[in-house]
PDB file of C-alpha atoms and ligand atoms in Angstrom:
ATOM      1  CA  GLY A   1      41.058 -84.604 252.540  1.00  0.00           C
ATOM      2  CA  GLY A   2      37.215 -85.992 253.037  1.00  0.00           C
ATOM      3  CA  SER A   3      36.164 -89.471 253.082  1.00  0.00           C
ATOM      4  CA  ALA A   4      37.520 -91.650 250.508  1.00  0.00           C
ATOM      5  CA  ALA A   5      34.333 -93.276 250.794  1.00  0.00           C
ATOM      6  CA  ALA A   6      32.171 -90.363 250.814  1.00  0.00           C
ATOM      7  CA  LYS A   7      34.187 -89.038 247.461  1.00  0.00           C
ATOM      8  CA  ARG A   8      33.598 -92.701 246.147  1.00  0.00           C
ATOM      9  CA  ARG A   9      29.706 -92.474 247.007  1.00  0.00           C
ATOM     10  CA  ALA A  10      29.728 -89.319 244.730  1.00  0.00           C
ATOM     11  CA  GLY A  11      31.289 -90.403 242.321  1.00  0.00           C
ATOM     12  CA  GLU A  12      29.219 -93.179 241.818  1.00  0.00           C
ATOM     13  CA  SER A  13      26.564 -91.460 242.449  1.00  0.00           C
ATOM     14  CA  THR A  14      26.838 -89.277 239.265  1.00  0.00           C
ATOM     15  CA  ALA A  15      28.444 -92.216 237.335  1.00  0.00           C
ATOM     16  CA  ASP A  16      24.819 -93.807 237.134  1.00  0.00           C
ATOM     17  CA  ALA A  17      23.062 -90.489 235.579  1.00  0.00           C
ATOM     18  CA  VAL A  18      25.395 -91.594 232.437  1.00  0.00           C
ATOM     19  CA  GLU A  19      23.168 -92.825 229.482  1.00  0.00           C
ATOM     20  CA  ASP A  20      24.174 -94.633 226.720  1.00  0.00           C
ATOM     21  CA  GLY A  21      25.438 -93.099 223.783  1.00  0.00           C
ATOM     22  CA  GLN A  22      26.388 -90.184 225.548  1.00  0.00           C
ATOM     23  CA  VAL A  23      29.888 -87.919 225.255  1.00  0.00           C
ATOM     24  CA  VAL A  24      30.779 -86.840 229.034  1.00  0.00           C
ATOM     25  CA  GLY A  25      33.147 -84.546 230.474  1.00  0.00           C
ATOM     26  CA  LEU A  26      35.842 -86.481 232.512  1.00  0.00           C
ATOM     27  CA  GLY A  27      36.838 -84.371 235.535  1.00  0.00           C
ATOM     28  CA  THR A  28      40.345 -84.035 237.260  1.00  0.00           C
ATOM     29  CA  GLY A  29      41.033 -84.672 240.986  1.00  0.00           C
ATOM     30  CA  SER A  30      40.426 -87.401 243.500  1.00  0.00           C
ATOM     31  CA  THR A  31      36.718 -87.340 243.591  1.00  0.00           C
ATOM     32  CA  ALA A  32      36.367 -87.140 239.921  1.00  0.00           C
ATOM     33  CA  ALA A  33      38.379 -90.336 239.469  1.00  0.00           C
ATOM     34  CA  HIS A  34      35.382 -92.229 241.518  1.00  0.00           C
ATOM     35  CA  ALA A  35      33.137 -91.766 238.765  1.00  0.00           C
ATOM     36  CA  ILE A  36      35.961 -92.507 236.018  1.00  0.00           C
ATOM     37  CA  ARG A  37      36.468 -95.529 237.475  1.00  0.00           C
ATOM     38  CA  ALA A  38      32.330 -96.483 237.766  1.00  0.00           C
ATOM     39  CA  ILE A  39      31.657 -95.265 233.992  1.00  0.00           C
ATOM     40  CA  GLY A  40      34.689 -97.912 233.200  1.00  0.00           C
ATOM     41  CA  ASP A  41      33.143-100.482 235.119  1.00  0.00           C
ATOM     42  CA  ALA A  42      29.770 -99.557 233.339  1.00  0.00           C
ATOM     43  CA  VAL A  43      31.787 -99.589 229.635  1.00  0.00           C
ATOM     44  CA  ALA A  44      33.028-102.882 230.953  1.00  0.00           C
ATOM     45  CA  ASP A  45      28.926-104.062 231.398  1.00  0.00           C
ATOM     46  CA  GLY A  46      28.328-102.342 227.572  1.00  0.00           C
ATOM     47  CA  LEU A  47      27.674 -98.814 228.481  1.00  0.00           C
ATOM     48  CA  ASP A  48      28.379 -96.974 224.741  1.00  0.00           C
ATOM     49  CA  VAL A  49      29.578 -93.517 226.104  1.00  0.00           C
ATOM     50  CA  ARG A  50      33.019 -91.314 224.991  1.00  0.00           C
ATOM     51  CA  GLY A  51      34.566 -89.336 227.368  1.00  0.00           C
ATOM     52  CA  VAL A  52      36.194 -86.178 226.959  1.00  0.00           C
ATOM     53  CA  PRO A  53      39.355 -85.611 228.988  1.00  0.00           C
ATOM     54  CA  THR A  54      40.160 -82.351 231.062  1.00  0.00           C
ATOM     55  CA  SER A  55      43.891 -83.031 231.819  1.00  0.00           C
ATOM     56  CA  PHE A  56      47.108 -85.426 231.799  1.00  0.00           C
ATOM     57  CA  GLN A  57      45.641 -87.370 234.667  1.00  0.00           C
ATOM     58  CA  SER A  58      41.782 -87.902 233.847  1.00  0.00           C
ATOM     59  CA  ARG A  59      43.199 -88.761 230.725  1.00  0.00           C
ATOM     60  CA  GLN A  60      45.145 -91.207 231.888  1.00  0.00           C
ATOM     61  CA  LEU A  61      42.650 -92.478 234.346  1.00  0.00           C
ATOM     62  CA  ALA A  62      40.212 -92.669 231.318  1.00  0.00           C
ATOM     63  CA  ILE A  63      42.865 -94.987 229.152  1.00  0.00           C
ATOM     64  CA  GLU A  64      43.065 -96.966 232.314  1.00  0.00           C
ATOM     65  CA  ALA A  65      39.522 -97.464 232.958  1.00  0.00           C
ATOM     66  CA  GLU A  66      39.106 -98.215 229.665  1.00  0.00           C
ATOM     67  CA  ILE A  67      36.294 -95.257 228.421  1.00  0.00           C
ATOM     68  CA  PRO A  68      36.693 -94.270 224.786  1.00  0.00           C
ATOM     69  CA  LEU A  69      38.026 -91.119 224.410  1.00  0.00           C
ATOM     70  CA  VAL A  70      37.414 -88.248 222.679  1.00  0.00           C
ATOM     71  CA  GLU A  71      38.439 -84.481 221.879  1.00  0.00           C
ATOM     72  CA  LEU A  72      35.865 -81.506 222.068  1.00  0.00           C
ATOM     73  CA  ASP A  73      36.402 -80.857 217.818  1.00  0.00           C
ATOM     74  CA  GLU A  74      35.809 -84.272 217.094  1.00  0.00           C
ATOM     75  CA  VAL A  75      32.455 -84.258 218.596  1.00  0.00           C
ATOM     76  CA  ASP A  76      28.699 -82.329 218.835  1.00  0.00           C
ATOM     77  CA  GLY A  77      29.147 -81.194 222.307  1.00  0.00           C
ATOM     78  CA  VAL A  78      29.339 -82.255 225.719  1.00  0.00           C
ATOM     79  CA  ASP A  79      25.586 -84.170 227.069  1.00  0.00           C
ATOM     80  CA  LEU A  80      27.031 -84.516 230.939  1.00  0.00           C
ATOM     81  CA  ALA A  81      30.162 -83.211 232.465  1.00  0.00           C
ATOM     82  CA  ILE A  82      31.173 -84.591 235.920  1.00  0.00           C
ATOM     83  CA  ASP A  83      33.840 -82.933 237.860  1.00  0.00           C
ATOM     84  CA  GLY A  84      35.172 -81.796 241.534  1.00  0.00           C
ATOM     85  CA  ALA A  85      35.796 -78.865 243.447  1.00  0.00           C
ATOM     86  CA  ASP A  86      37.658 -77.108 246.371  1.00  0.00           C
ATOM     87  CA  GLN A  87      34.520 -74.917 248.074  1.00  0.00           C
ATOM     88  CA  VAL A  88      31.201 -74.729 246.978  1.00  0.00           C
ATOM     89  CA  ALA A  89      28.814 -72.355 248.263  1.00  0.00           C
ATOM     90  CA  GLY A  90      24.962 -71.380 246.940  1.00  0.00           C
ATOM     91  CA  GLY A  91      25.885 -73.662 243.775  1.00  0.00           C
ATOM     92  CA  GLN A  92      28.920 -71.717 242.865  1.00  0.00           C
ATOM     93  CA  LEU A  93      32.447 -73.174 243.079  1.00  0.00           C
ATOM     94  CA  ILE A  94      35.916 -72.471 243.526  1.00  0.00           C
ATOM     95  CA  LYS A  95      37.939 -75.052 241.341  1.00  0.00           C
ATOM     96  CA  GLY A  96      41.491 -75.538 240.489  1.00  0.00           C
ATOM     97  CA  GLY A  97      42.927 -77.511 243.434  1.00  0.00           C
ATOM     98  CA  GLY A  98      44.510 -79.449 241.211  1.00  0.00           C
ATOM     99  CA  ALA A  99      45.659 -76.642 238.425  1.00  0.00           C
ATOM    100  CA  ALA A 100      43.326 -78.260 235.983  1.00  0.00           C
ATOM    101  CA  HIS A 101      40.799 -75.675 235.535  1.00  0.00           C
ATOM    102  CA  ALA A 102      41.279 -74.133 232.466  1.00  0.00           C
ATOM    103  CA  ARG A 103      40.033 -76.969 230.442  1.00  0.00           C
ATOM    104  CA  GLU A 104      37.639 -78.498 232.957  1.00  0.00           C
ATOM    105  CA  LYS A 105      36.107 -74.950 232.465  1.00  0.00           C
ATOM    106  CA  ILE A 106      35.912 -75.066 228.585  1.00  0.00           C
ATOM    107  CA  VAL A 107      34.362 -79.050 229.188  1.00  0.00           C
ATOM    108  CA  ASP A 108      32.033 -78.241 232.326  1.00  0.00           C
ATOM    109  CA  ALA A 109      30.811 -75.525 230.262  1.00  0.00           C
ATOM    110  CA  ALA A 110      30.109 -76.635 226.765  1.00  0.00           C
ATOM    111  CA  ALA A 111      28.268 -79.675 228.986  1.00  0.00           C
ATOM    112  CA  ASP A 112      24.363 -79.763 229.336  1.00  0.00           C
ATOM    113  CA  ARG A 113      24.312 -80.353 232.172  1.00  0.00           C
ATOM    114  CA  LEU A 114      27.251 -80.246 235.481  1.00  0.00           C
ATOM    115  CA  LEU A 115      27.729 -82.829 237.863  1.00  0.00           C
ATOM    116  CA  VAL A 116      29.606 -81.926 240.706  1.00  0.00           C
ATOM    117  CA  VAL A 117      31.229 -84.549 243.234  1.00  0.00           C
ATOM    118  CA  VAL A 118      32.461 -83.283 246.514  1.00  0.00           C
ATOM    119  CA  ASP A 119      32.633 -84.705 250.248  1.00  0.00           C
ATOM    120  CA  PRO A 120      30.822 -82.861 253.344  1.00  0.00           C
ATOM    121  CA  GLY A 121      34.329 -80.509 253.696  1.00  0.00           C
ATOM    122  CA  LYS A 122      34.005 -78.658 250.476  1.00  0.00           C
ATOM    123  CA  LEU A 123      30.660 -77.116 251.260  1.00  0.00           C
ATOM    124  CA  ALA A 124      30.579 -73.268 252.645  1.00  0.00           C
ATOM    125  CA  ASP A 125      28.196 -70.637 253.647  1.00  0.00           C
ATOM    126  CA  ARG A 126      30.039 -68.500 251.257  1.00  0.00           C
ATOM    127  CA  LEU A 127      33.354 -68.864 248.820  1.00  0.00           C
ATOM    128  CA  ASP A 128      36.292 -67.659 250.746  1.00  0.00           C
ATOM    129  CA  ARG A 129      39.156 -70.101 249.748  1.00  0.00           C
ATOM    130  CA  SER A 130      41.757 -68.691 247.760  1.00  0.00           C
ATOM    131  CA  VAL A 131      41.132 -68.379 243.636  1.00  0.00           C
ATOM    132  CA  PRO A 132      43.679 -70.138 241.686  1.00  0.00           C
ATOM    133  CA  VAL A 133      44.082 -68.333 238.534  1.00  0.00           C
ATOM    134  CA  GLU A 134      46.439 -69.941 235.785  1.00  0.00           C
ATOM    135  CA  VAL A 135      48.707 -66.902 234.324  1.00  0.00           C
ATOM    136  CA  LEU A 136      50.810 -66.873 231.160  1.00  0.00           C
ATOM    137  CA  PRO A 137      54.437 -66.935 232.648  1.00  0.00           C
ATOM    138  CA  ALA A 138      55.532 -63.820 230.767  1.00  0.00           C
ATOM    139  CA  ALA A 139      52.860 -62.061 231.920  1.00  0.00           C
ATOM    140  CA  ARG A 140      52.727 -62.899 235.859  1.00  0.00           C
ATOM    141  CA  PRO A 141      54.526 -59.359 237.158  1.00  0.00           C
ATOM    142  CA  VAL A 142      51.751 -57.214 235.643  1.00  0.00           C
ATOM    143  CA  VAL A 143      48.786 -59.562 236.696  1.00  0.00           C
ATOM    144  CA  GLU A 144      49.934 -60.235 240.056  1.00  0.00           C
ATOM    145  CA  ASP A 145      50.100 -55.870 240.382  1.00  0.00           C
ATOM    146  CA  ARG A 146      46.223 -55.934 238.959  1.00  0.00           C
ATOM    147  CA  LEU A 147      45.341 -58.586 241.489  1.00  0.00           C
ATOM    148  CA  ALA A 148      46.845 -57.069 243.929  1.00  0.00           C
ATOM    149  CA  THR A 149      44.181 -53.519 242.703  1.00  0.00           C
ATOM    150  CA  LEU A 150      41.498 -56.094 242.585  1.00  0.00           C
ATOM    151  CA  GLY A 151      42.215 -56.433 246.337  1.00  0.00           C
ATOM    152  CA  GLY A 152      43.709 -60.225 246.370  1.00  0.00           C
ATOM    153  CA  GLU A 153      47.199 -61.245 247.374  1.00  0.00           C
ATOM    154  CA  PRO A 154      48.358 -63.243 244.888  1.00  0.00           C
ATOM    155  CA  THR A 155      50.780 -65.885 245.648  1.00  0.00           C
ATOM    156  CA  LEU A 156      53.197 -68.217 242.993  1.00  0.00           C
ATOM    157  CA  ARG A 157      51.976 -71.598 243.629  1.00  0.00           C
ATOM    158  CA  SER A 158      55.715 -73.498 243.423  1.00  0.00           C
ATOM    159  CA  ALA A 159      55.460 -77.862 242.743  1.00  0.00           C
ATOM    160  CA  GLU A 160      56.288 -80.308 245.269  1.00  0.00           C
ATOM    161  CA  ARG A 161      57.981 -83.054 243.490  1.00  0.00           C
ATOM    162  CA  LYS A 162      60.180 -80.511 240.689  1.00  0.00           C
ATOM    163  CA  ASP A 163      62.400 -77.382 241.512  1.00  0.00           C
ATOM    164  CA  GLY A 164      60.219 -74.321 240.861  1.00  0.00           C
ATOM    165  CA  PRO A 165      56.593 -73.571 240.115  1.00  0.00           C
ATOM    166  CA  VAL A 166      53.910 -75.698 239.349  1.00  0.00           C
ATOM    167  CA  VAL A 167      53.734 -75.835 235.268  1.00  0.00           C
ATOM    168  CA  THR A 168      49.979 -76.503 233.924  1.00  0.00           C
ATOM    169  CA  ASP A 169      49.750 -79.213 231.421  1.00  0.00           C
ATOM    170  CA  ASN A 170      48.919 -75.985 228.941  1.00  0.00           C
ATOM    171  CA  GLY A 171      52.073 -75.015 230.288  1.00  0.00           C
ATOM    172  CA  ASN A 172      51.632 -72.006 231.972  1.00  0.00           C
ATOM    173  CA  VAL A 173      51.809 -71.390 235.839  1.00  0.00           C
ATOM    174  CA  VAL A 174      49.537 -70.351 238.438  1.00  0.00           C
ATOM    175  CA  LEU A 175      48.980 -67.865 240.980  1.00  0.00           C
ATOM    176  CA  ASP A 176      46.562 -68.749 244.451  1.00  0.00           C
ATOM    177  CA  CYS A 177      45.516 -65.635 244.783  1.00  0.00           C
ATOM    178  CA  GLU A 178      43.592 -64.963 248.128  1.00  0.00           C
ATOM    179  CA  PHE A 179      40.695 -62.509 248.280  1.00  0.00           C
ATOM    180  CA  GLY A 180      39.169 -63.186 251.603  1.00  0.00           C
ATOM    181  CA  ALA A 181      34.653 -63.858 251.575  1.00  0.00           C
ATOM    182  CA  ILE A 182      33.956 -63.662 247.715  1.00  0.00           C
ATOM    183  CA  ASP A 183      30.235 -61.994 248.060  1.00  0.00           C
ATOM    184  CA  ALA A 184      29.870 -61.028 244.678  1.00  0.00           C
ATOM    185  CA  PRO A 185      31.317 -64.087 242.644  1.00  0.00           C
ATOM    186  CA  ALA A 186      30.335 -63.413 239.058  1.00  0.00           C
ATOM    187  CA  ASP A 187      31.486 -59.852 239.676  1.00  0.00           C
ATOM    188  CA  LEU A 188      34.930 -61.237 240.698  1.00  0.00           C
ATOM    189  CA  ALA A 189      34.736 -63.851 238.111  1.00  0.00           C
ATOM    190  CA  ALA A 190      34.546 -60.770 235.213  1.00  0.00           C
ATOM    191  CA  GLU A 191      37.068 -58.871 236.242  1.00  0.00           C
ATOM    192  CA  LEU A 192      39.523 -61.601 236.359  1.00  0.00           C
ATOM    193  CA  SER A 193      38.808 -62.923 232.967  1.00  0.00           C
ATOM    194  CA  SER A 194      39.293 -59.605 231.952  1.00  0.00           C
ATOM    195  CA  VAL A 195      42.831 -59.635 232.851  1.00  0.00           C
ATOM    196  CA  PRO A 196      45.190 -59.230 230.210  1.00  0.00           C
ATOM    197  CA  GLY A 197      47.568 -62.725 231.087  1.00  0.00           C
ATOM    198  CA  VAL A 198      44.754 -64.453 232.485  1.00  0.00           C
ATOM    199  CA  VAL A 199      43.985 -67.581 230.748  1.00  0.00           C
ATOM    200  CA  GLU A 200      41.578 -69.129 233.370  1.00  0.00           C
ATOM    201  CA  HIS A 201      40.519 -68.456 237.024  1.00  0.00           C
ATOM    202  CA  GLY A 202      38.643 -70.767 239.520  1.00  0.00           C
ATOM    203  CA  LEU A 203      35.591 -69.710 239.851  1.00  0.00           C
ATOM    204  CA  PHE A 204      32.973 -71.825 238.138  1.00  0.00           C
ATOM    205  CA  VAL A 205      29.993 -69.145 238.817  1.00  0.00           C
ATOM    206  CA  ASN A 206      26.070 -70.844 237.436  1.00  0.00           C
ATOM    207  CA  LEU A 207      27.676 -73.363 235.948  1.00  0.00           C
ATOM    208  CA  ALA A 208      26.834 -76.159 238.331  1.00  0.00           C
ATOM    209  CA  ASP A 209      23.764 -78.239 237.875  1.00  0.00           C
ATOM    210  CA  GLU A 210      23.491 -81.107 240.066  1.00  0.00           C
ATOM    211  CA  ILE A 211      25.670 -81.043 243.539  1.00  0.00           C
ATOM    212  CA  HIS A 212      26.585 -84.949 244.102  1.00  0.00           C
ATOM    213  CA  VAL A 213      27.598 -84.738 248.561  1.00  0.00           C
ATOM    214  CA  GLY A 214      29.254 -87.871 248.997  1.00  0.00           C
ATOM    215  CA  ARG A 215      28.103 -88.788 252.543  1.00  0.00           C
ATOM    216  CA  GLU A 216      29.284 -92.019 254.619  1.00  0.00           C
ATOM    217  CA  ASP A 217      26.155 -93.389 254.481  1.00  0.00           C
ATOM    218  CA  GLY A 218      24.494 -92.039 251.498  1.00  0.00           C
ATOM    219  CA  VAL A 219      24.874 -89.201 248.651  1.00  0.00           C
ATOM    220  CA  ASP A 220      22.820 -85.901 248.887  1.00  0.00           C
ATOM    221  CA  VAL A 221      22.227 -84.289 245.256  1.00  0.00           C
ATOM    222  CA  ARG A 222      21.568 -80.681 245.260  1.00  0.00           C
ATOM    223  CA  THR A 223      20.094 -78.558 242.824  1.00  0.00           C
ATOM    224  CA  PRO A 224      21.571 -75.061 242.649  1.00  0.00           C
TER     225      PRO A 224
HETATM  226  O1  DER B   1      41.706 -78.878 240.346  1.00  0.00           O
HETATM  227  C1  DER B   1      40.046 -79.577 240.283  1.00  0.00           C
HETATM  228  O2  DER B   1      39.535 -78.520 239.931  1.00  0.00           O
HETATM  229  C2  DER B   1      39.871 -80.547 240.947  1.00  0.00           C
HETATM  230  O3  DER B   1      38.215 -80.625 240.381  1.00  0.00           O
HETATM  231  C3  DER B   1      39.773 -80.193 242.447  1.00  0.00           C
HETATM  232  O4  DER B   1      39.383 -78.406 242.924  1.00  0.00           O
HETATM  233  C4  DER B   1      38.867 -81.034 243.222  1.00  0.00           C
HETATM  234  O5  DER B   1      39.700 -82.228 243.297  1.00  0.00           O
HETATM  235  P1  DER B   1      39.803 -83.449 244.237  1.00  0.00           P
HETATM  236  O6  DER B   1      37.929 -84.130 244.177  1.00  0.00           O
HETATM  237  O7  DER B   1      40.593 -84.415 244.814  1.00  0.00           O
HETATM  238  O8  DER B   1      39.337 -83.007 246.188  1.00  0.00           O
END
């Protein structure tokens, strides 16, 4: 969903914020992919930057874009992270549509600044999409029970061109959990993080520093 032009404009807008010598977190998804490609163009023009990938996909895109890659244990912090989102409301995010949210949250939270890239279709008045929850496979049944007691309705994410469930880059499975409208995302985030067997969930609370909303005719930059 979302127009390619809007996604491209959002991605290019955040790539312009990348400064020489920085370490940049490279998010996952089709919108962040535009930022990665734009950073690759800047590298070709001489920009000195090191990228920290957040998934097999972002690593592959960065290699194709010839952005020098590093891991977190090779750098002294992350200056800037650029990442997409599935829904944005009041500066809070639901992520995980690409099942990459565990490594994304590590890098996004480590960054001094997180720039989020979206098309207008991701904007909402309040968070009400299902929340992806990455779960250790052995823990799935007990996590499902706990999510249900928290008012959620968990569904194991099935793969499309693979039999069985989606398996994340970390070897885990994903429960997409329907909570309806989420009026207290910080509270729900804390509850989800406390469930044994939950590796990471897709509520990114108080992490976004800027939201770059690509539009057909430009970019709308919002500071939550
Ligand atoms: O999986 C993720 O968290 C992605 O960033 C996703 O939320 C956004 O992907 P998109 O830009 O392709 O919609």
